[in-house]
CSV table of C-alpha atoms and ligand atoms in Angstrom, one decimal:
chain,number,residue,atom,x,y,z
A,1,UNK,CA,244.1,-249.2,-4.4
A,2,UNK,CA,243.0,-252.0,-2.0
A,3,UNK,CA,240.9,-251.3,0.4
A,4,UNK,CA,239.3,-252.5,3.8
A,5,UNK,CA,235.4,-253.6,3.0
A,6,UNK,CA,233.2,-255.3,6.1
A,7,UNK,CA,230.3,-257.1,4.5
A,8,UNK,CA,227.2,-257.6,6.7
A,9,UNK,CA,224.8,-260.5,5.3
A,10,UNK,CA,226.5,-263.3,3.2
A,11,UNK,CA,223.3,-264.3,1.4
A,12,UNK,CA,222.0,-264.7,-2.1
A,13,UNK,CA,223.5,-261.5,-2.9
A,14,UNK,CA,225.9,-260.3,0.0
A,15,UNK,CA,228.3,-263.7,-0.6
A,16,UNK,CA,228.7,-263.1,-4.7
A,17,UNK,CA,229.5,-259.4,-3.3
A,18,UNK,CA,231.9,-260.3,-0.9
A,19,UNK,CA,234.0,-262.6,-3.2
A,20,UNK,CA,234.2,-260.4,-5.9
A,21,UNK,CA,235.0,-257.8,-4.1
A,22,UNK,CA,237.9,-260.3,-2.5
A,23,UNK,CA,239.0,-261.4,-6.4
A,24,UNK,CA,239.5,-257.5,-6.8
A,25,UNK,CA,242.7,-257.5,-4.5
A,26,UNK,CA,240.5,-255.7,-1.3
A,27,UNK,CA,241.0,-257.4,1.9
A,28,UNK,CA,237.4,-258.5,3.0
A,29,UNK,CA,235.9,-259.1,6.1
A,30,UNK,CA,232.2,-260.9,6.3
A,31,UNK,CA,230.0,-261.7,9.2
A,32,UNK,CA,226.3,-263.1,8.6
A,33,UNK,CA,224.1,-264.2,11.6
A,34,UNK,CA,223.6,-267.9,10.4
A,35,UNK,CA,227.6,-268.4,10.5
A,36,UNK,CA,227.4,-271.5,8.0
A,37,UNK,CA,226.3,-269.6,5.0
A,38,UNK,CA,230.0,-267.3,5.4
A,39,UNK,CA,232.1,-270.0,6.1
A,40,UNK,CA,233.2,-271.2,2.6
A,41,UNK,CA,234.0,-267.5,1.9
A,42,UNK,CA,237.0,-268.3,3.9
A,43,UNK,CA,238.7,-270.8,1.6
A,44,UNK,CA,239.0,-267.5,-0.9
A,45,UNK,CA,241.0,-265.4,1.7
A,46,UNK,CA,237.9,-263.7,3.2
A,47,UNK,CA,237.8,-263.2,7.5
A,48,UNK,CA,234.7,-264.7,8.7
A,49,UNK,CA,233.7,-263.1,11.9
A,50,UNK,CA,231.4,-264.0,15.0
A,51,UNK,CA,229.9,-260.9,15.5
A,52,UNK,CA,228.9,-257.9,13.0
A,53,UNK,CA,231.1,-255.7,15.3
A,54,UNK,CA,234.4,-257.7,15.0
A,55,UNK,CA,233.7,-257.8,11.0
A,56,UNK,CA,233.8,-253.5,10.8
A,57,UNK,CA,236.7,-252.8,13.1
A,58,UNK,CA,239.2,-251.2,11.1
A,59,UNK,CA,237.0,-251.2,8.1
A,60,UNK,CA,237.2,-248.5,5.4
A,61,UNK,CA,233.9,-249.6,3.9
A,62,UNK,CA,231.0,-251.1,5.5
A,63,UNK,CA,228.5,-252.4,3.4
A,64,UNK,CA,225.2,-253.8,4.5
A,65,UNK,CA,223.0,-256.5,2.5
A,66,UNK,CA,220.5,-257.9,4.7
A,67,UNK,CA,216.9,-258.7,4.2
A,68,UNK,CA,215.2,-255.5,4.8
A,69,UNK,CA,215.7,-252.6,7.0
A,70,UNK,CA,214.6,-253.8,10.2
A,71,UNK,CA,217.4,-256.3,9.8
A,72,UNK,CA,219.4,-253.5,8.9
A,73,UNK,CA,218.8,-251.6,11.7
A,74,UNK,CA,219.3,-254.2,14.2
A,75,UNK,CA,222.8,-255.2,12.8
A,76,UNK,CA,224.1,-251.7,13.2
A,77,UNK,CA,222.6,-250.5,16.6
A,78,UNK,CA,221.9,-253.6,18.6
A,79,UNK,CA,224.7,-255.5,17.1
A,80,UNK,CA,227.0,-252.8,17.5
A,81,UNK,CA,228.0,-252.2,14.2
A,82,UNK,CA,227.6,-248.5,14.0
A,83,UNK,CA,229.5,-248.2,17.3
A,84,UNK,CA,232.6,-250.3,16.0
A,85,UNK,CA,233.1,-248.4,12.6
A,86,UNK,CA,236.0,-245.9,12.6
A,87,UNK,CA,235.5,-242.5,12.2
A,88,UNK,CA,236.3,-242.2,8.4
A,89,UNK,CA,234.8,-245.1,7.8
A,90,UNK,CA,232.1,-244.9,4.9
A,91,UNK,CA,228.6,-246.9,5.3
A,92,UNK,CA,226.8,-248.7,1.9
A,93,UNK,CA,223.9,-249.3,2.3
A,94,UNK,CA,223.0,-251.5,-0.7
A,95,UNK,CA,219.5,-253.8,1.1
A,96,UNK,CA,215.8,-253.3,-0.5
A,97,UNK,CA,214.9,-251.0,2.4
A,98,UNK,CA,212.1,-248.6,1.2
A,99,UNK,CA,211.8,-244.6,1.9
A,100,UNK,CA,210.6,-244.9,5.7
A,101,UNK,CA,213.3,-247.3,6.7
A,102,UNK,CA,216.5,-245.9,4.6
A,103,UNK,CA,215.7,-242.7,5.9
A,104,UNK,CA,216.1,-243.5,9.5
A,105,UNK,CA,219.0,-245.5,8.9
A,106,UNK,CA,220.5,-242.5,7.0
A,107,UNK,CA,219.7,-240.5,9.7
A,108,UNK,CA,221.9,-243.5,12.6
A,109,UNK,CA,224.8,-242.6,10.3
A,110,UNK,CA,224.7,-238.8,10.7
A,111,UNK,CA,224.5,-239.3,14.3
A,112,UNK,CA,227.0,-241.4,14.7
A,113,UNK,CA,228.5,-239.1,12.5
A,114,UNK,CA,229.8,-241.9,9.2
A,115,UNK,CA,229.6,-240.9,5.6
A,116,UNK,CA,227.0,-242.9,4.1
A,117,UNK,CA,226.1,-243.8,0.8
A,118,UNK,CA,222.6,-245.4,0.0
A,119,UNK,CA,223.0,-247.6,-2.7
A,120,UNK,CA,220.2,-250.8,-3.4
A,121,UNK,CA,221.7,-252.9,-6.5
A,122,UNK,CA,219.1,-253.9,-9.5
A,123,UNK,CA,219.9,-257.2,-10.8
A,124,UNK,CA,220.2,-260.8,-9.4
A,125,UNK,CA,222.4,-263.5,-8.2
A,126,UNK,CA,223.5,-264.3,-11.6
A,127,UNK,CA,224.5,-260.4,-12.2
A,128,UNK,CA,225.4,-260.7,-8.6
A,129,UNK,CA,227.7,-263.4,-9.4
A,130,UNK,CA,229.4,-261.8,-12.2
A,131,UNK,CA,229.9,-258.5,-11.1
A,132,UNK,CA,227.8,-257.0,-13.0
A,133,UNK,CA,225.0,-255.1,-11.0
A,134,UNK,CA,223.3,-251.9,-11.4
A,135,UNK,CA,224.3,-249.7,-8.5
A,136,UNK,CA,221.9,-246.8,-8.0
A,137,UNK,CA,224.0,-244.5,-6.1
A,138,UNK,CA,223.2,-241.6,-3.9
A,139,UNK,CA,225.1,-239.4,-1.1
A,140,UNK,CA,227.4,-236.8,-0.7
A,141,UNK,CA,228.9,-235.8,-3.7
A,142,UNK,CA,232.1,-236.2,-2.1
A,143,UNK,CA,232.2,-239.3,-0.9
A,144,UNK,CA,231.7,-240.7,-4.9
A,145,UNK,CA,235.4,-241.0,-6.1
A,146,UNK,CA,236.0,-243.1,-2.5
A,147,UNK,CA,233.6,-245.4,-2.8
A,148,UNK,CA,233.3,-246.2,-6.8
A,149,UNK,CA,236.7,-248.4,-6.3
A,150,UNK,CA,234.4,-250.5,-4.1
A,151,UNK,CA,231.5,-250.5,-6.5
A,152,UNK,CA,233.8,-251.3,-9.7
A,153,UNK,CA,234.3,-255.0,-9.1
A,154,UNK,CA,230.8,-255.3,-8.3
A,155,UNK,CA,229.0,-253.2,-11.0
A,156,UNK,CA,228.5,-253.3,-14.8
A,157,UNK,CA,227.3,-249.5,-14.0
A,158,UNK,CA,226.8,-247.5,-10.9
A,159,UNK,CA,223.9,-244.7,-11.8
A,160,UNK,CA,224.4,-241.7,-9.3
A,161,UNK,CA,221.1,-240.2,-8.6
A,162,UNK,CA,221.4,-237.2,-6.2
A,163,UNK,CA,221.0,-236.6,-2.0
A,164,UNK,CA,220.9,-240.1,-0.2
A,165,UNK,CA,218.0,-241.5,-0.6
A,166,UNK,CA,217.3,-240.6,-4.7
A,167,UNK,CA,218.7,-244.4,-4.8
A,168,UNK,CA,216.3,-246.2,-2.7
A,169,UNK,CA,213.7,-244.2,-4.4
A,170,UNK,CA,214.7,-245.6,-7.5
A,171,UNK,CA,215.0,-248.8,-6.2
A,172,UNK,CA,211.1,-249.1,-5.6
A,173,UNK,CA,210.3,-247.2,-8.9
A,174,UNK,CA,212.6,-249.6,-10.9
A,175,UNK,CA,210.7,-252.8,-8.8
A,176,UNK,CA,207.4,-251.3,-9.7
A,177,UNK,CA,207.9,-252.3,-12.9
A,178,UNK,CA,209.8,-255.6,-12.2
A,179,UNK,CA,206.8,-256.9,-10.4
A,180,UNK,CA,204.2,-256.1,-12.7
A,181,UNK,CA,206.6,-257.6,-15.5
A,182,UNK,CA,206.7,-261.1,-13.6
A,183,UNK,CA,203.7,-261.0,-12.2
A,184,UNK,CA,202.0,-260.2,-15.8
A,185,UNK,CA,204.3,-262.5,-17.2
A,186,UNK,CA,202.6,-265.8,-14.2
A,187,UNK,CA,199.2,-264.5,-15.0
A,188,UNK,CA,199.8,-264.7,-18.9
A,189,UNK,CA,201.2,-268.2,-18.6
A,190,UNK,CA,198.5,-269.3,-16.0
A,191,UNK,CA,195.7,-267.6,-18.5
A,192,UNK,CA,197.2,-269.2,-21.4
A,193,UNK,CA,197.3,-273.0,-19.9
A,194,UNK,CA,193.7,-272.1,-18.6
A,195,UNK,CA,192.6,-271.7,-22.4
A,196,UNK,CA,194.3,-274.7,-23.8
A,197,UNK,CA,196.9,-272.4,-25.5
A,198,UNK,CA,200.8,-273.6,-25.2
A,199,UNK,CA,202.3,-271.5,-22.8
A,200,UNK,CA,205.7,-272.3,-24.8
A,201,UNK,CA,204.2,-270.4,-27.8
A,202,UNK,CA,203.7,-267.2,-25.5
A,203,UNK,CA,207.7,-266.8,-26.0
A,204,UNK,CA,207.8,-268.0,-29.0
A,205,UNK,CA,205.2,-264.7,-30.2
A,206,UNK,CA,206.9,-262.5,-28.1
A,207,UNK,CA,210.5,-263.4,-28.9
A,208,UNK,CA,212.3,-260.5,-30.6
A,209,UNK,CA,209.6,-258.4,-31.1
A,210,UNK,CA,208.7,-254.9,-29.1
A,211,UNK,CA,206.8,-257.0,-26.5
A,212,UNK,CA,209.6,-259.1,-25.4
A,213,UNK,CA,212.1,-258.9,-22.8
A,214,UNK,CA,214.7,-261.3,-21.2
A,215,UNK,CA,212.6,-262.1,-18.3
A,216,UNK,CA,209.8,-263.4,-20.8
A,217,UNK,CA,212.5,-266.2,-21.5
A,218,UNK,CA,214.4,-266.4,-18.0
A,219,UNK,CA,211.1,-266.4,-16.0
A,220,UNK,CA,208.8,-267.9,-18.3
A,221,UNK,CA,210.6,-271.1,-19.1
A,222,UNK,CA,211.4,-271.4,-15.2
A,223,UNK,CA,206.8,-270.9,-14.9
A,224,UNK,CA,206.0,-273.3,-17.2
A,225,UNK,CA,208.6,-276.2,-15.9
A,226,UNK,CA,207.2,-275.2,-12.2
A,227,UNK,CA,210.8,-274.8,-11.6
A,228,UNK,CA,211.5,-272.3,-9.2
A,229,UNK,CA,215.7,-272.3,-8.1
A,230,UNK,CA,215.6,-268.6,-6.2
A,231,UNK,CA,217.2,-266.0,-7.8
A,232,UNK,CA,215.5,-263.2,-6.2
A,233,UNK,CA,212.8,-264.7,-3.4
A,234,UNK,CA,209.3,-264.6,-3.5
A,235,UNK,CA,208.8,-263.6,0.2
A,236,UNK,CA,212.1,-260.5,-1.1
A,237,UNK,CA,209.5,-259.5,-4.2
A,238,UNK,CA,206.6,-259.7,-1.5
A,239,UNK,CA,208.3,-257.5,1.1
A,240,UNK,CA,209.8,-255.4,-2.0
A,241,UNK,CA,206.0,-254.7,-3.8
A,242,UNK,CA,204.9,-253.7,0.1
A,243,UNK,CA,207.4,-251.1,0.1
A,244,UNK,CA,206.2,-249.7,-3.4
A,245,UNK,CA,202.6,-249.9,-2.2
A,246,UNK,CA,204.0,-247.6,0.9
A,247,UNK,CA,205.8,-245.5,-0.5
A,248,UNK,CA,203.0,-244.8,-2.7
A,249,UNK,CA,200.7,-243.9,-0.3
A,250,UNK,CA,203.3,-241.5,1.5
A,251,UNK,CA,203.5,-239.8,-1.6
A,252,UNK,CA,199.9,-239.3,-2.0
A,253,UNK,CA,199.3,-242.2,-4.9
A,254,UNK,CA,197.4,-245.0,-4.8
A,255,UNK,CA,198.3,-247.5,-7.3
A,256,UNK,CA,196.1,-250.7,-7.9
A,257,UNK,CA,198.8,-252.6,-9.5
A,258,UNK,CA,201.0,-252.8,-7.0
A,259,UNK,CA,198.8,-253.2,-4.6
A,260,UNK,CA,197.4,-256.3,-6.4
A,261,UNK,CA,201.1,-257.6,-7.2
A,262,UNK,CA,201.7,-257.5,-3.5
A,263,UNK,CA,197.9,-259.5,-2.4
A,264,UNK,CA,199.5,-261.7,-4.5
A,265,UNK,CA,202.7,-262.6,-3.8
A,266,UNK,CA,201.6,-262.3,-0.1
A,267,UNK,CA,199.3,-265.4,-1.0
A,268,UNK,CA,201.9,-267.4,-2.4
A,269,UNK,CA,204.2,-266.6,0.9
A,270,UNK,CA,201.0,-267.9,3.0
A,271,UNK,CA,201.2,-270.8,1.3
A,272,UNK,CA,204.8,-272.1,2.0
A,273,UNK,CA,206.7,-270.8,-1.3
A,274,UNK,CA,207.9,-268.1,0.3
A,275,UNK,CA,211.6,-269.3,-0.1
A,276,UNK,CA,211.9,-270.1,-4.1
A,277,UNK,CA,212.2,-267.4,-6.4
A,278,UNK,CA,209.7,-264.9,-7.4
A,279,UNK,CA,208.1,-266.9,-10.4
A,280,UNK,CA,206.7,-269.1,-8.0
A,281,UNK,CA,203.5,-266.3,-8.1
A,282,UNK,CA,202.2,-268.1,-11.7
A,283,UNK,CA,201.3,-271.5,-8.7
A,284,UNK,CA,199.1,-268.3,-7.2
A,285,UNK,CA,197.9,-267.5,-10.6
A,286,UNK,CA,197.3,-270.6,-11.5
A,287,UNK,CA,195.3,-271.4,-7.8
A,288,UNK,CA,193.2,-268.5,-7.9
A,289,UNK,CA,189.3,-269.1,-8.6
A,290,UNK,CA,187.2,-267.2,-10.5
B,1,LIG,P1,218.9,-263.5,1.3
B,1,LIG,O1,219.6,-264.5,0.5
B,1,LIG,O2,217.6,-263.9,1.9
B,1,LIG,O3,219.8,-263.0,2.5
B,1,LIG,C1,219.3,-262.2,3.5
B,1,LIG,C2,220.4,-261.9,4.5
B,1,LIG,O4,219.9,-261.1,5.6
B,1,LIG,C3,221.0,-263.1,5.1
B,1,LIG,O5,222.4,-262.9,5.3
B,1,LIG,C4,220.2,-263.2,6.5
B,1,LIG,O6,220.9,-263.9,7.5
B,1,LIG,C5,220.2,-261.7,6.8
B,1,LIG,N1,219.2,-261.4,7.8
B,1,LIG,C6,217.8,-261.4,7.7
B,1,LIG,N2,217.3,-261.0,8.8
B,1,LIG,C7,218.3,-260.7,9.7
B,1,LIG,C8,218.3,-260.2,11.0
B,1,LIG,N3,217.2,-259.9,11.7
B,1,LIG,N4,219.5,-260.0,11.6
B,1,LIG,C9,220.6,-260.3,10.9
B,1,LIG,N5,220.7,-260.7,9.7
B,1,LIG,C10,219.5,-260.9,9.0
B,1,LIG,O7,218.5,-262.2,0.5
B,1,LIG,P2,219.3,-261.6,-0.8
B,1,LIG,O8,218.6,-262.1,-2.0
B,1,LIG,O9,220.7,-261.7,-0.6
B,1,LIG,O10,218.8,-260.1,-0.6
B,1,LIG,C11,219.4,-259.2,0.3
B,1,LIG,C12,218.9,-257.8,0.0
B,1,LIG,O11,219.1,-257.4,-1.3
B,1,LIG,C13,217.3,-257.7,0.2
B,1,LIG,O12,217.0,-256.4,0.7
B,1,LIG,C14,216.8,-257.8,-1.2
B,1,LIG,O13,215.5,-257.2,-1.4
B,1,LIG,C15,217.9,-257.1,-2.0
B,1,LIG,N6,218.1,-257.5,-3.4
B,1,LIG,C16,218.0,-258.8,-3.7
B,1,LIG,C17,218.1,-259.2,-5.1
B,1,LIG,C18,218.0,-260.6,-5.5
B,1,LIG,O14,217.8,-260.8,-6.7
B,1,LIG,N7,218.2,-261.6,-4.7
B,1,LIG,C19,218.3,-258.2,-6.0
B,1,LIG,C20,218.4,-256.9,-5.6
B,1,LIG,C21,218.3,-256.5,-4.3
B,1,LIG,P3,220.7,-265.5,7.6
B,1,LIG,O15,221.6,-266.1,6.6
B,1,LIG,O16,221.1,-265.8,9.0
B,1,LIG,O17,219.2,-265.8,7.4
């Protein structure tokens, strides 16, 4: 049945969202704070709204993909967001967030008294694109056969994970070993280009065997050509590997990798690359003196 979904933040990920949740037959509203990046969402039947507010009146579903969740905080209280969704309307939380920040945002909803559902996506813009996300699921048990009509055009698989917040603690367990797999993946290419040996070989060993995975072929290639179109940013896999390292540390680890996966990438932010995709850490890897 069609439904009534308010997307906040029309970026990399939120604008693929919005449209495919359009091509599904729902009616769609969008609102993002740098108007321009919405507006060709409206040549495929979507609202584009001036203010975040206007976009969730008379929503059924509100579903928020902004940067991180001080963005996402803003939107929905100083924005007035929160304050403009109807009563039964149900909030998705599907931003990179971390523990410390989804839980207070968890916590808005109940006051404002909204189901929520928090709900970060693995994949990129490609899967974004497609519709064919990972959407790790968590809430109220049931609020699940409302919202999976909104997930289904946006999902190859939702994963439901438990109590509200069980997905956003996924999230930062599933990027734990994203990063380390890209950032492995710059300082094999960098070490390998250090020693003479043809970087191009490295996927060629790899390739099919137990060692390989897609990203050795979708990153690597991308690393070696210093061609870096964002898919996923680096300053979004800086912010992301802080949130692991934090979350780490509130649960009593401390992990080195992470840590170092986040000195990194916090370098190659520093140094202007901040805004192409996360393979742009192999130029830190490649920088970095002995
Ligand atoms: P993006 O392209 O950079 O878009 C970020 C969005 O947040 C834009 O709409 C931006 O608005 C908005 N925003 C940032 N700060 C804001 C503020 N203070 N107030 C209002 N709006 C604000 O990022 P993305 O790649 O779509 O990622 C969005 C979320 O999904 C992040 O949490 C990210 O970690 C997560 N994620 C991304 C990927 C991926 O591969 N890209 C995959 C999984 C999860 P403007 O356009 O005005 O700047």
């Amino acid at each position: 049945m069609a439904a009534v979904i308010a997307v906040l933040g029309t970026g990399t990920m939120g604008a693929p969202m919005a449209r495919n949740l359009a091509q599904a037959g729902h009616e769609v509203h969008v609102w993002n704070r740098s108007r321009d990046k919405a507006e060709p969402l409206a040549d495929e039947g979507i609202a584009v709204h001036d203010a975040a507010a206007d976009a969730v009146g008379g929503a059924e579903f509100v579903l928020t993909m902004l940067t991180d969740g001080d963005a996402v905080r803003s939107v929905m209280t100083d924005d007035g967001a929160l304050d403009a969704m109807g009563d039964d309307a149900v909030w998705l939380q599907v931003s990179t967030v971390g523990v410390t920040a989804e839980a207070q945002l968890r916590e808005l909803a109940a006051r404002r008294g909204v189901g929520y559902v928090d709900a970060p996506v693995s994949g990129t813009k490609e899967p974004a694109e497609q519709g064919k996300l990972v959407v790790l699921a968590s809430g109220p048990e049931e609020l699940r056969p409302r919202v999976e009509p909104v997930f289904d055009p946006i999902a190859a698989r939702v994963v439901w994970l438990g109590e509200a917040g069980q997905g956003t603690a996924m999230k930062l367990v599933v990027n734990t070993w994203l990063l380390a797999l890209v950032e492995g993946l710059a300082e094999s290419v960098a070490l390998a280009e250090a020693l003479g040996a043809d970087p191009a070989k490295l996927i060629e060993v790899l390739d099919g065997g137990p060692l390989f995975a897609p990203y050795v072929k979708v990153k690597g290639q991308g690393m070696i050509d210093s061609s870096f179109p964002p898919s996923f940013s680096l300053a979004l896999a800086a912010k992301d590997a802080r949130l692991v390292v934090e979350a780490a540390r509130e649960a009593g680890l401390d992990l080195p990798l992470p840590r170092a996966v986040a000195e990194q990438m916090a370098r190659g932010v520093d140094a202007g690359h901040g805004d192409e995709d996360m393979s742009a850490t192999v130029r830190t890897a490649r920088d970095t003196q002995a």
